[in-house]
Short mmCIF file of C-alpha atoms in Angstrom, two decimals:
data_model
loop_
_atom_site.label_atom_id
_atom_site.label_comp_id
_atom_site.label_asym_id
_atom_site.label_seq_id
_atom_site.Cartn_x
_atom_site.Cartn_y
_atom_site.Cartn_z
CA UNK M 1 175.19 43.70 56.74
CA UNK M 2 173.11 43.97 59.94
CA UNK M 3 171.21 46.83 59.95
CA UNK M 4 168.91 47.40 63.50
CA UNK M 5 165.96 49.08 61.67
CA UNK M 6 162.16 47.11 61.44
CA UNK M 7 160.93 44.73 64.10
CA UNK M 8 162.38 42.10 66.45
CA UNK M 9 160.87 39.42 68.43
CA UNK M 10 162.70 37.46 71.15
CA UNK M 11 162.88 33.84 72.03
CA UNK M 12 160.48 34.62 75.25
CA UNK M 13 158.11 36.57 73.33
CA UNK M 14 159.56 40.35 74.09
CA UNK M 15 159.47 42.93 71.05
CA UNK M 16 161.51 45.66 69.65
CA UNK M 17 160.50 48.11 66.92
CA UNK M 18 163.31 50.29 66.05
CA UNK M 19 161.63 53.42 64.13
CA UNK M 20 164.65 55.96 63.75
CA UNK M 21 167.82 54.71 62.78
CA UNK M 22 170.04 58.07 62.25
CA UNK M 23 173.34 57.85 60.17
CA UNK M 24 175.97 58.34 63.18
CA UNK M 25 174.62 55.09 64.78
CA UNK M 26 171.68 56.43 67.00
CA UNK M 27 167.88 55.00 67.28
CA UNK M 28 164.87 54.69 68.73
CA UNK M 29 161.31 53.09 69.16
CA UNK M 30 159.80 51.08 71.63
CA UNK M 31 159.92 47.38 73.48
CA UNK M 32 157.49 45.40 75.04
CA UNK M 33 157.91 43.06 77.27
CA UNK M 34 156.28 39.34 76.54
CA UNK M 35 154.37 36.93 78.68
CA UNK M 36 157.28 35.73 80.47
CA UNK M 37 157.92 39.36 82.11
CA UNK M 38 154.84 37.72 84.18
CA UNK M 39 153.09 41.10 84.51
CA UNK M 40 149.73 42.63 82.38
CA UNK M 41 150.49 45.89 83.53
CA UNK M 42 153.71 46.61 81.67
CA UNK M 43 153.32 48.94 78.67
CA UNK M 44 155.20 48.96 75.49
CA UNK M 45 157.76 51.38 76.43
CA UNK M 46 160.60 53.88 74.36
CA UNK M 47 163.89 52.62 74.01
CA UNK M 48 166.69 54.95 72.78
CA UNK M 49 170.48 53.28 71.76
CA UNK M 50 173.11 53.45 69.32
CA UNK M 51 175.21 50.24 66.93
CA UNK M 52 178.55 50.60 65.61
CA UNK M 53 178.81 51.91 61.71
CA UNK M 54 177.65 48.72 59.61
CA UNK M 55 179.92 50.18 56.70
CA UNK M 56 182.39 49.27 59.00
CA UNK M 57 181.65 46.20 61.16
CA UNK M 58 179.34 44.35 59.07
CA UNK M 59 178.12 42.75 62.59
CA UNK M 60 177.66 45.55 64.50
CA UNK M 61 178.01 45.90 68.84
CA UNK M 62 174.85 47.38 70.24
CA UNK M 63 172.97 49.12 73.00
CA UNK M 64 169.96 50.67 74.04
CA UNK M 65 168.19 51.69 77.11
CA UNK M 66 164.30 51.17 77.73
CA UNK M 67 162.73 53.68 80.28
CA UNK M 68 159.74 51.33 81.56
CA UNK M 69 156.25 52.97 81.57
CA UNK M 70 154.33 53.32 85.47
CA UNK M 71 157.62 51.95 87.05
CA UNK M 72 160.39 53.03 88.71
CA UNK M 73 162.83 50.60 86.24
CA UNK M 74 165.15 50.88 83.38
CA UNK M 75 166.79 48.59 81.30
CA UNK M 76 170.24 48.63 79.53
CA UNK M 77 170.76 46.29 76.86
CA UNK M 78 174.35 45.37 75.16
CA UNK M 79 174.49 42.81 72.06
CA UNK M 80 175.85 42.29 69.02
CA UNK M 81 173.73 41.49 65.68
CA UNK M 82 174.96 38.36 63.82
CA UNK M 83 174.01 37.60 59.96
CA UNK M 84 173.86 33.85 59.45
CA UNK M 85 175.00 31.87 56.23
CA UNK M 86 171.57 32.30 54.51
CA UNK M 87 171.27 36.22 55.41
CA UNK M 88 169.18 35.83 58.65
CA UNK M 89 169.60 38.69 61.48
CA UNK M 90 169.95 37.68 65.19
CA UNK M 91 170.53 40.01 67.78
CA UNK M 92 172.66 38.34 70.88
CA UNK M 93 171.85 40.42 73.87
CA UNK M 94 172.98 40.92 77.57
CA UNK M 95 170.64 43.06 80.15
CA UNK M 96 170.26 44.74 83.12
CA UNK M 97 167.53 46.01 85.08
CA UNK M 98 167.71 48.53 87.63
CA UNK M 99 164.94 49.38 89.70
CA UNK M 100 164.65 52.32 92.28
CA UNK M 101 164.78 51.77 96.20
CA UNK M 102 164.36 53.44 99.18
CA UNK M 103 168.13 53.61 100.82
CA UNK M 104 171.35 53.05 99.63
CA UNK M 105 171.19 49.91 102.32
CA UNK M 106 168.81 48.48 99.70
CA UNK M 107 171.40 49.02 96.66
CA UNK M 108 172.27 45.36 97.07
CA UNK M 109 168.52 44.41 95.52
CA UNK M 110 168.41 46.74 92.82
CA UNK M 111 169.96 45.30 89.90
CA UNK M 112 169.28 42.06 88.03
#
């Protein structure tokens, strides 16, 4: 079973600690961002998301949303958390980041 709760570090170095994992599904905690996010000034941020019930789907479908600290950015992430043959959690993740701009002319820029 795949359970979200604890810490989890990504391939480039990013980090997750979910803190509050409530019984319908719902969490929280905090991410930061690792070297390759190539800026110093981005603080470890809150993240807020939900996962299927693991009772049910013993790899559970994901999301969460991190409200980046001193910018004008969020982040929506959608995985699903895989248990390998010897027990190990990995979390498979697609994101996007959304960034404010001045005019709807500049929409086109604002997600990655």
């Amino acid at each position: 079973q795949c359970l979200l709760s604890g810490s989890w570090r990504s391939e480039t170095g990013s980090r997750m600690v979910v803190s509050v994992l409530g019984k319908d599904g719902s969490f929280s905690g905090s991410y930061r961002p690792g070297p390759a996010a190539g800026s110093s000034e981005i603080l470890t941020s809150p993240l807020e998301g939900s996962q299927q019930d693991a009772a049910l789907v013993p790899q559970p479908i994901f999301s969460f949303t991190v409200h980046w600290q001193l910018r004008a950015q969020t982040s929506m992430f959608l995985g699903q958390c895989y248990v390998g043959t010897k027990g190990e959690e990995t979390l498979h993740t697609l994101w996007l980041l959304r960034e404010a701009v001045e005019s709807p002319a500049e929409d086109w820029k604002a997600t990655r």
